[in-house]
Every structure is written in C-alpha cells, then in structure tokens.
Tab-separated table of C-alpha atoms and ligand atoms in Angstrom:
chain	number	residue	atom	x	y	z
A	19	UNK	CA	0.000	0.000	0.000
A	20	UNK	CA	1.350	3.594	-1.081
A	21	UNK	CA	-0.338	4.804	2.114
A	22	UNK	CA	0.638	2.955	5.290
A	23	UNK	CA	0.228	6.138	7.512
A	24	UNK	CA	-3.505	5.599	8.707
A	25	UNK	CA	-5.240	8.919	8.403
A	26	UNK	CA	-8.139	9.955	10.604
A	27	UNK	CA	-10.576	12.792	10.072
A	28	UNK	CA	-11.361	14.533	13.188
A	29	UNK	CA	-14.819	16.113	13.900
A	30	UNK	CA	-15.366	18.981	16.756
A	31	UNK	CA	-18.160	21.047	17.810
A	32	UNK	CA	-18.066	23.298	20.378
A	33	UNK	CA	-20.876	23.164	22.577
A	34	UNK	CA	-22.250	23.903	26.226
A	35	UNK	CA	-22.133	20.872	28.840
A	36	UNK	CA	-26.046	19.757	28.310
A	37	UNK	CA	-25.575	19.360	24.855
A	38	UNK	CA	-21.934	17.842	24.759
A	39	UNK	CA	-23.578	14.603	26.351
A	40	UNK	CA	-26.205	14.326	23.978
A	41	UNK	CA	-24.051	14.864	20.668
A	42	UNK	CA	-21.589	12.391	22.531
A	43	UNK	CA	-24.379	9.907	23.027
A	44	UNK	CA	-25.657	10.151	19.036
A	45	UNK	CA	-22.426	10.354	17.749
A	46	UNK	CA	-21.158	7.177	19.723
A	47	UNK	CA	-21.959	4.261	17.242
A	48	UNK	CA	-20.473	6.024	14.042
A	49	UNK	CA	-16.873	6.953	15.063
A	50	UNK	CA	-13.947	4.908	16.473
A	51	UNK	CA	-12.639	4.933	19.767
A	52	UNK	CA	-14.975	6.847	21.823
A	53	UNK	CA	-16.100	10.464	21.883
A	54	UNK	CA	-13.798	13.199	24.256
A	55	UNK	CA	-15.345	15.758	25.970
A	56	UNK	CA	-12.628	18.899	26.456
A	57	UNK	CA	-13.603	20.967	28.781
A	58	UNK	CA	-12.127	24.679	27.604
A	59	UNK	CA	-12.907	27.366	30.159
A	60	UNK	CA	-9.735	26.187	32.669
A	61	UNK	CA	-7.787	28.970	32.172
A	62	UNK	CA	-5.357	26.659	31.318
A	63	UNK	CA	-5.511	24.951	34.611
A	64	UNK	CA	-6.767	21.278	33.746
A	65	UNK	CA	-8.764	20.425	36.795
A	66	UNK	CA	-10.500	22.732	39.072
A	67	UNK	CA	-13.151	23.303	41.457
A	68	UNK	CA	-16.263	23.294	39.631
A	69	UNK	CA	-17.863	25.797	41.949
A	70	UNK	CA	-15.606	28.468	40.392
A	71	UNK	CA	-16.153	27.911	36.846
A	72	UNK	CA	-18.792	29.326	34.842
A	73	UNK	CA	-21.404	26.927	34.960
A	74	UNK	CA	-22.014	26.786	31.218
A	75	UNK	CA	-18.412	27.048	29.876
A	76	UNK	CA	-17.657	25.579	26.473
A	77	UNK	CA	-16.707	22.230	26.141
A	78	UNK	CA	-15.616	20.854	22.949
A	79	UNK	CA	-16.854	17.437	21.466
A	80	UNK	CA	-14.451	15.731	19.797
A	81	UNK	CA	-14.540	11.993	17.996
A	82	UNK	CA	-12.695	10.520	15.243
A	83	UNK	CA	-13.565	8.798	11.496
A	84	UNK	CA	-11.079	6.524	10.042
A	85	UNK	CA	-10.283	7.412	6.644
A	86	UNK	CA	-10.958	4.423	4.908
A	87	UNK	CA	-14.305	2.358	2.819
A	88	UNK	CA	-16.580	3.269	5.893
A	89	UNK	CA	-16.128	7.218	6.088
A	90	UNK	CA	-19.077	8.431	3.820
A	91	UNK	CA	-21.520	5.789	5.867
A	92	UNK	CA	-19.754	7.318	9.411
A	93	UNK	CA	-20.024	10.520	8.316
A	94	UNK	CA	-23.766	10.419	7.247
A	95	UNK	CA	-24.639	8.841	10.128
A	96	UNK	CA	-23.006	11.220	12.330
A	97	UNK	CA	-24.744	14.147	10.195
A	98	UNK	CA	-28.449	12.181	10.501
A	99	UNK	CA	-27.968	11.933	14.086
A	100	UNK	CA	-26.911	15.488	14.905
A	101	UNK	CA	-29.818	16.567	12.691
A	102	UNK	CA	-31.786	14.609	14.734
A	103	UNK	CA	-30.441	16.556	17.688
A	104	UNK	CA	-31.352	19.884	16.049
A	105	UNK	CA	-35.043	18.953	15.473
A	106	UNK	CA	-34.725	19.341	19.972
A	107	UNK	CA	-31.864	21.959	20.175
A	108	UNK	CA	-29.684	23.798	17.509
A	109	UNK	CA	-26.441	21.703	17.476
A	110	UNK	CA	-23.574	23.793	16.235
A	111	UNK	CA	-21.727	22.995	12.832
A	112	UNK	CA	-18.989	20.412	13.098
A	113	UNK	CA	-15.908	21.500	12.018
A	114	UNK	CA	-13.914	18.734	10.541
A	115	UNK	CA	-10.409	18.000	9.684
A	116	UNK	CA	-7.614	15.419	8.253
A	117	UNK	CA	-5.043	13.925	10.943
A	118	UNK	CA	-2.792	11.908	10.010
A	119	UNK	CA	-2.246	8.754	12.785
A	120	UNK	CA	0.405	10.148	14.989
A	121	UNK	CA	-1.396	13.466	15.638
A	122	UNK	CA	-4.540	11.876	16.453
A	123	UNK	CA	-2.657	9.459	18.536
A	124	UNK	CA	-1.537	12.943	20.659
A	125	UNK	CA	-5.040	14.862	20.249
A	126	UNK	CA	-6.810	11.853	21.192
A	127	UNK	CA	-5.097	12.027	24.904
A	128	UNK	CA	-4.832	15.120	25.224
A	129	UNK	CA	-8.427	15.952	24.902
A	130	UNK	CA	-9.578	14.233	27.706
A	131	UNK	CA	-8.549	15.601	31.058
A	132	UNK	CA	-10.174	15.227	34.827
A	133	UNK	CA	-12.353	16.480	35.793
A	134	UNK	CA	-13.122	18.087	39.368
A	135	UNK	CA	-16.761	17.908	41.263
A	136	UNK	CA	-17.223	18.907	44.557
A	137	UNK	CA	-14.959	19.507	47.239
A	138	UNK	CA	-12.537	16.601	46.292
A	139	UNK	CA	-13.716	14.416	44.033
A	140	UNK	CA	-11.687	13.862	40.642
A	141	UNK	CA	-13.068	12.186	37.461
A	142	UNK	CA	-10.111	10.730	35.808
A	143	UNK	CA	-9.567	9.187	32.157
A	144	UNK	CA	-8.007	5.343	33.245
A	145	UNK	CA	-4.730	5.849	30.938
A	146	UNK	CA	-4.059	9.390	32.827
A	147	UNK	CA	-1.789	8.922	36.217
A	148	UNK	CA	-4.270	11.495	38.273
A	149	UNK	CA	-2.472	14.064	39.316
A	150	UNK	CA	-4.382	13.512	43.134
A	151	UNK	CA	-4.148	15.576	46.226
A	152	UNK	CA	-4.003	13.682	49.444
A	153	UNK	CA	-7.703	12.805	50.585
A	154	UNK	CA	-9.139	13.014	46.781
A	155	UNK	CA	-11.855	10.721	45.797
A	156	UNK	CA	-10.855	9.558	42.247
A	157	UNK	CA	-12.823	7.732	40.169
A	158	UNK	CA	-11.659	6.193	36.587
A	159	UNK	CA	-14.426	6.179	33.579
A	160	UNK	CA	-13.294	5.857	30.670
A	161	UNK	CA	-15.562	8.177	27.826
A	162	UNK	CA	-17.487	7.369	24.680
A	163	UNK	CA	-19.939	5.387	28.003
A	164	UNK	CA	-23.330	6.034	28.935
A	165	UNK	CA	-24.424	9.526	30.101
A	166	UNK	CA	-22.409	10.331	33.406
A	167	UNK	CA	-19.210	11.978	32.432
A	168	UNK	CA	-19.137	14.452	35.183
A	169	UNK	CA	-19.380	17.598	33.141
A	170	UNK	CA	-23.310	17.786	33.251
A	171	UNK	CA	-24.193	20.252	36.056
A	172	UNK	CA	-26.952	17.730	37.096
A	173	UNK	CA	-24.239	15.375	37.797
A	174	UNK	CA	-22.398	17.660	39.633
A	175	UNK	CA	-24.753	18.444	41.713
A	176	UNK	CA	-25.303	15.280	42.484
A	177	UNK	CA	-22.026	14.517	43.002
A	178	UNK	CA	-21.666	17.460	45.756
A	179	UNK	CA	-24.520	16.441	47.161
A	180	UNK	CA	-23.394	12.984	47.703
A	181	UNK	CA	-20.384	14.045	48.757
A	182	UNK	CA	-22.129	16.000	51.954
A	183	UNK	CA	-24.147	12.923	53.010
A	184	UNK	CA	-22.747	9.768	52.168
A	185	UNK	CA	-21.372	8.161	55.818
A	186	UNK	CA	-19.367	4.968	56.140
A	187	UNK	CA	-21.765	1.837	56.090
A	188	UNK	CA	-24.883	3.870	54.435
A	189	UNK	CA	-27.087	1.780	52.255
A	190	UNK	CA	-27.497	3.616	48.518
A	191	UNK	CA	-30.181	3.864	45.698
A	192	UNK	CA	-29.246	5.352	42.478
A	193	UNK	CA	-31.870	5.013	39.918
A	194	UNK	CA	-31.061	5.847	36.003
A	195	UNK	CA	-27.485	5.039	37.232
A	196	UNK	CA	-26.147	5.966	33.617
A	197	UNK	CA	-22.250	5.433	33.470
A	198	UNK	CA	-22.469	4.293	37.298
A	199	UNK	CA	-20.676	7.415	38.497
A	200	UNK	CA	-22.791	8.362	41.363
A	201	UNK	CA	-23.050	4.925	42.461
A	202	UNK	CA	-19.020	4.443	42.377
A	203	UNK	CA	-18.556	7.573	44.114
A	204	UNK	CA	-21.208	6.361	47.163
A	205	UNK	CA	-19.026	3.455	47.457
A	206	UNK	CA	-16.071	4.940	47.232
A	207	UNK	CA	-17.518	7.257	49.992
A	208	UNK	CA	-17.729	4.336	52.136
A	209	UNK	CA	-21.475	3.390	51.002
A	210	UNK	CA	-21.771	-0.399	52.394
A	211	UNK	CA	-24.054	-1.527	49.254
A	212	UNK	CA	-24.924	0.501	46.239
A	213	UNK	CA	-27.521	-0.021	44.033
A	214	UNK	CA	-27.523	1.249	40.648
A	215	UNK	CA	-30.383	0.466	38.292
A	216	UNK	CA	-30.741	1.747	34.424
A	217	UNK	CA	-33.833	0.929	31.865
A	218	UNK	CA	-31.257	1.095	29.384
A	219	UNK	CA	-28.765	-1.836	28.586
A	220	UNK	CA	-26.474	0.052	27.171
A	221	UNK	CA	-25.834	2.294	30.215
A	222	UNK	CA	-25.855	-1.452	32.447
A	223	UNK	CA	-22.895	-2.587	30.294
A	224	UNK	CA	-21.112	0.531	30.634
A	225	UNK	CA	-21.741	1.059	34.532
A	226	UNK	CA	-20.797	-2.801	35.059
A	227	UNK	CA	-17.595	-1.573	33.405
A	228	UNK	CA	-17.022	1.060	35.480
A	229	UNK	CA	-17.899	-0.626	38.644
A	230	UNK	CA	-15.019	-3.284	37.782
A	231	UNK	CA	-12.744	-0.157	36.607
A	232	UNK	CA	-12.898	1.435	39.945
A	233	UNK	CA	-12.462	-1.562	42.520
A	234	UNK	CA	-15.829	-1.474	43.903
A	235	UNK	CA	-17.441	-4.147	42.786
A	236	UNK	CA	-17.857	-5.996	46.104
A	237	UNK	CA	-20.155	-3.487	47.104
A	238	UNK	CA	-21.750	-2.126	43.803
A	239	UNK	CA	-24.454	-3.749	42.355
A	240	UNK	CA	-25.665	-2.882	38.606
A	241	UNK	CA	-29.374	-4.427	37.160
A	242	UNK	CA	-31.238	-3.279	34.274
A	243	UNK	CA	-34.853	-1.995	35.197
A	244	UNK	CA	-35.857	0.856	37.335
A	245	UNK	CA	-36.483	1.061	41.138
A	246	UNK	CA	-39.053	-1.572	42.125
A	247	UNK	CA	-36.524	-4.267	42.095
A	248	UNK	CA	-35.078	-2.418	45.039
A	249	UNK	CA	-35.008	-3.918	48.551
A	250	UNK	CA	-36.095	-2.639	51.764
A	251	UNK	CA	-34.688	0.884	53.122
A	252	UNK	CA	-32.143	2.952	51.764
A	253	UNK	CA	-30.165	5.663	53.749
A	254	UNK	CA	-29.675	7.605	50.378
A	255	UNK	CA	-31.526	7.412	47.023
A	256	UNK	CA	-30.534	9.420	44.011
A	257	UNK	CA	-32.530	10.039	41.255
A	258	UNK	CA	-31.170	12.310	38.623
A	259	UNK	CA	-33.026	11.799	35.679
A	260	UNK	CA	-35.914	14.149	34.657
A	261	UNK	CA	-38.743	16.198	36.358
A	262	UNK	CA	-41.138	13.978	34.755
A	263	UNK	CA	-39.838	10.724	35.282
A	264	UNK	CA	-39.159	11.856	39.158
A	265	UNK	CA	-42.543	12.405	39.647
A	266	UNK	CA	-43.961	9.054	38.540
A	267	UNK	CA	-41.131	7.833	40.392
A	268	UNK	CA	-42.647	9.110	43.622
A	269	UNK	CA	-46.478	8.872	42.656
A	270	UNK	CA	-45.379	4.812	42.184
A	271	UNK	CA	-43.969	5.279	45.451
A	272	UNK	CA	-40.563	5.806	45.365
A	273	UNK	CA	-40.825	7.989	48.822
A	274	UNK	CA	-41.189	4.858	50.950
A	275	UNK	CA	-37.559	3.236	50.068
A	276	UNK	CA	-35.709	5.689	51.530
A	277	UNK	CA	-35.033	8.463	54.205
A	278	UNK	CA	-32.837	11.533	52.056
A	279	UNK	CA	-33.399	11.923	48.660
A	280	UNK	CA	-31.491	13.723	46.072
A	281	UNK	CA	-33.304	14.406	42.621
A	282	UNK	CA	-31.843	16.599	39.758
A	283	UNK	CA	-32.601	16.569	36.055
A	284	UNK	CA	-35.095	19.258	36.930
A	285	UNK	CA	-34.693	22.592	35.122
A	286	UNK	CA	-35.332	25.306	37.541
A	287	UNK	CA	-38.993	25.996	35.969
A	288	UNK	CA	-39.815	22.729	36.880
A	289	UNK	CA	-38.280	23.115	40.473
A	290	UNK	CA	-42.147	23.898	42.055
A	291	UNK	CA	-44.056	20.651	40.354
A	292	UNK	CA	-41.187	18.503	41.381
A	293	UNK	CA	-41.158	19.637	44.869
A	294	UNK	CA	-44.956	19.551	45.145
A	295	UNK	CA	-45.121	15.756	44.062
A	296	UNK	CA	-42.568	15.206	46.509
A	297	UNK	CA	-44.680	16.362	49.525
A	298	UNK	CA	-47.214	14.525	48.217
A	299	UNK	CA	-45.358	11.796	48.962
A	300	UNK	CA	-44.847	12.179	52.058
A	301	UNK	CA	-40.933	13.887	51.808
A	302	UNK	CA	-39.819	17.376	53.240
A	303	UNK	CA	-37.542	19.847	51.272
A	304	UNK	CA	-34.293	20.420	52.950
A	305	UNK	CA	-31.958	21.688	50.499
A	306	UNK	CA	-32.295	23.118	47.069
A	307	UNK	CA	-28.823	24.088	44.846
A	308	UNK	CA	-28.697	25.155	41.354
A	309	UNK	CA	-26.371	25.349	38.713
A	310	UNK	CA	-26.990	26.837	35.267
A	311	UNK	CA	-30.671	26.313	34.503
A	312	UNK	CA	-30.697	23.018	36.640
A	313	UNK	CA	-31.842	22.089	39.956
A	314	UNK	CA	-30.870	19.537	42.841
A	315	UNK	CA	-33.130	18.719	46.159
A	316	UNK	CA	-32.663	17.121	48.773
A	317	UNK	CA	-35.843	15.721	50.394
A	318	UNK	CA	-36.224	13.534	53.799
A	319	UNK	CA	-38.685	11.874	54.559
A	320	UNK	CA	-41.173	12.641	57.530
A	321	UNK	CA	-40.803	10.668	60.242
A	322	UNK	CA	-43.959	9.042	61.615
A	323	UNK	CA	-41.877	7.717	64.759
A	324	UNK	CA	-39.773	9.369	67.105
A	325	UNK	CA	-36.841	7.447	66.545
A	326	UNK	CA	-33.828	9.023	67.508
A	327	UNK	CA	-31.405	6.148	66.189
A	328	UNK	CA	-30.778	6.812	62.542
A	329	UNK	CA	-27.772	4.469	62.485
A	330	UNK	CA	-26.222	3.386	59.070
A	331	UNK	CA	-27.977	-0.124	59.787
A	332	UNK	CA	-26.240	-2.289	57.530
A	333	UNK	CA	-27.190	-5.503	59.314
B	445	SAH	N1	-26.694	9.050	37.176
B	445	SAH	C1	-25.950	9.513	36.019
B	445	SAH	C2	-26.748	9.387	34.735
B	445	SAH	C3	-28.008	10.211	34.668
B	445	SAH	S1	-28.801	10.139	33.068
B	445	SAH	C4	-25.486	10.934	36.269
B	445	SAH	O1	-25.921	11.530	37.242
B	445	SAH	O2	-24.692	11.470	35.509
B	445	SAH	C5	-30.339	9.400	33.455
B	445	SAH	C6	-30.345	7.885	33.291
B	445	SAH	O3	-31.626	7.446	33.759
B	445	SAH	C7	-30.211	7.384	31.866
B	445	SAH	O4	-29.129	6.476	31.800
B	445	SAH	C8	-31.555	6.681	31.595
B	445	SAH	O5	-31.419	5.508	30.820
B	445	SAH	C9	-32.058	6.349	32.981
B	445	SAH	N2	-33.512	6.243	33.181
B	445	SAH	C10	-34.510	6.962	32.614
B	445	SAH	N3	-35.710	6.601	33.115
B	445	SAH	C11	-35.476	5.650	34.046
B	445	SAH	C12	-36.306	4.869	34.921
B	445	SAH	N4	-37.622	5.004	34.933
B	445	SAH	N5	-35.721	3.971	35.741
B	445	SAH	C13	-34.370	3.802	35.735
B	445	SAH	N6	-33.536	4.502	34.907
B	445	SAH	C14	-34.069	5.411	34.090
C-alpha cells in the first residue's frame, strides 16, 4: 500500500455541557474509539473546582472517522444523528479535519482531562496517572460510556450532594445510574451496598464496566430496570433523571424506600411541580442548589416515629 500512515478525520463542535452529552451519546456508534469531551474554560488549569467555573463554559466534542471504505456511511450517520439533535436543540456545525495517525494518537489524549466535582472528588480518564491531592476521591471512567461523564451540572450536583451525606456503612439507591458514576462515588464514599439500576442496557454494560474499573465491585451492584426491584430501606436514594420521570417515580412510590433523597434533572422551571409531588409523597424539602438552569433537592422523609437512632444499619 502507497499509504501505510492511517489517516483519521477529526470532527469537533463546540458546545455547552447539556448538549456535549447528547451529541456524545448520538455520535457514539459512528466513530472509532470513543467520543472526548474537552472541557475549555480552565484557564489553562486542567482540573479545578467546579464551583468556580462558569457553569455553562464551552466544552468541545471531539470523535474521530477513520479514513478508509466506511467514512461516507460514518459521516452520514453522524450528520443524521446530529440533525436529529437539532429537530430538539440547535447543534452547532462540526468543524472537521484530516489527521494523520500520529497526531490523532496525541489529540486523542490530550483531549480528555479530569475532571473536578465537589470539594474533592476527581473524574479521571483510566490511561491518565491522576495528578491527586491527598484525601481526593478519584474515580476512573473511561468516555465514549453512557451519560455520566461528570461535566453535566446535574451530575455535579449530584455529586456534591453525595459528597455532603454519604457516611461509612450507608445503604445507597441510584436510579437511572447511567455510566455508574454516582453509584461508584457512594461506594467509594464508604457506602456499604450501592444499588444502581438503568432501563437502558447500554448504560448497564457501561456502569458494570465502570464498577469493575474502579475496585468497587464488592459493594456495587448494577441491574437493568428501574427502582421496584429495590429492597427494603435505603439511607440515600438518588434520582437524577428528569422532572417527569421523578414524579412518577414518587407517585409509584418511590418515597417509601428511603429516608434523604437527592433528585436533579429538573430545570429550575420545573423546580415547584417537582417539589410539590414530593410532599405529596410524604418527603420534606431540605436543600435546594442550582447550577446553570438546573436544579438539585434534597428531600427527607417525615418521620412518623420518634426514633432518635438513625444508624447506618447495615445488618
Ligand atoms: N446518574 C448519572 C446518569 C443520569 S442520566 C449521572 O448523574 O450522571 C439518566 C439515566 O436514567 C439514563 O441512563 C436513563 O437511561 C435512565 N432512566 C430513565 N428513566 C429511568 C427509569 N424510569 N428507571 C431507571 N432509569 C431510568
């Protein structure tokens, strides 16, 4: 062959966090390798605190097309899907562009970098040696997985949220588990058990993957379906999927597995309906954050004793 250098064409759009998942999402089954989400608003610091950046910075999507017999069907099918997209949201032009092996070799690393939530928790690509500060929380997922890359401000709120009531020996709920990234970080906050459920297989495989990825597996448990499978009482259960869904979720009952809840995936115009069907349900309101147009509550559910023992109650 003339050509033994394997060229690559490189597609980018630059986009705002909400949208970089879905793109990354359609554009997953056309393009090889995975999709990299590059966070750009760092001034040039790679990993920071999230609570100081802008909440909707630019990230930048990038994936990559081999340049060989499949690139016309790749390419259409990464232009039907973001069309798709637009019929929901206007997705930004792609801008593509040739690479040749060795730089996409180098762009393909360097695009994806940690990622900080919270007070200490770092999302780390697995073939990066995280740079770690004594006492960090870091978790390994790999991209191109199911939604849950950290850069979604729902799953950072989450994610800080977790982070402020997770104790040692806590038993945890996480419904539409995604990539498994809330559930890993409850174990890896010392969660006893951790169950992570997903409708969607796709997001089972990829969580499953995860959980192995990041050690926890003894105490992580990932099954496809939603939240009725669930056993008994849960210190913790997180929901972050949509207002909607949420509030089926508690009008099926959802309220009576658990004692604090933390639902996001609820744009702030939505905050009120959410928070009604949630006292309906029999839960409180004791914390509300936001972050860019999204919300994050934590509920608790009323007690109808006057226990005073709220141990972690593993056994
Ligand atoms: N927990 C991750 C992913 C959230 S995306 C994060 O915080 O980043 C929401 C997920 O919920 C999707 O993976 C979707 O498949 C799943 N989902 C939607 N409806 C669901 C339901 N009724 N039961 C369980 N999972 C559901």
């Amino acid at each position: 062959m003339a050509d033994s250098i394997q060229h690559w064409i490189e597609l980018a759009i630059e986009t705002d966090s909400e949208l970089a998942e879905a793109i990354s999402e359609a554009i997953y089954p056309y393009v090889e390798g995975g999709v990299a989400l590059e966070q750009i608003n760092f001034n040039n610091r790679i990993a920071d605190r999230w609570e100081e950046e802008t909440a909707t910075g630019p990230i930048v999507v990038r994936a990559y097309l081999p340049r060989d017999e499949t690139l016309e069907e790749r390419r259409a099918g990464v232009e039907r899907a973001l069309s798709c997209l637009n019929l929901i949201r206007p997705v930004p032009q792609p801008a593509w562009r040739d690479v040749a092996q060795a730089d996409w070799a180098e762009a393909w690393k360097t695009a994806f970098k940690p990622v900080r939530l919270g007070q200490s928790i770092l999302i780390c690509p697995s073939w990066i040696e995280a740079e770690s500060q004594p006492g960090d929380i870091v978790l390994t997922l790999d991209p191109g997985m199911a939604f849950g890359t950290g850069l979604h401000p729902t799953t950072q709120l989450c994610a800080a949220a977790i982070e402020e009531r997770v104790q040692p020996g806590m038993r945890v709920l996480d419904v539409g588990t995604g990539s498994g990234i809330l559930s890993i970080l409850a174990a890896k906050l010392g969660a006893a058990s951790v169950l992570g459920v997903d409708i969607d297989e796709e997001a089972v495989r990829a969580a499953r993957d995860n959980v192995t990825r990041n050690d926890v597996s003894e105490r992580v448990t990932i099954a496809l379906g939603s939240w009725k499978q669930a056993q008994g009482d849960y210190d913790i259960v997180i929901a972050n999927i949509l207002a909607g869904v949420i509030r089926r979720l508690l009008q099926e009952g959802l309220g009576k597995t658990g004692r604090t809840f933390i639902f996001s995936g609820i744009l702030d115009t939505q905050a009120e309906e959410v928070k009604a069907g949630a006292r309906a349900a029999g839960l409180q309101i004791m914390d509300q954050k936001q972050r860019a147009d999204w919300i994050c509550l934590v509920c608790e559910r009323e007690q109808t004793t006057s226990h005073k023992d709220h141990g972690a109650g593993g056994k």
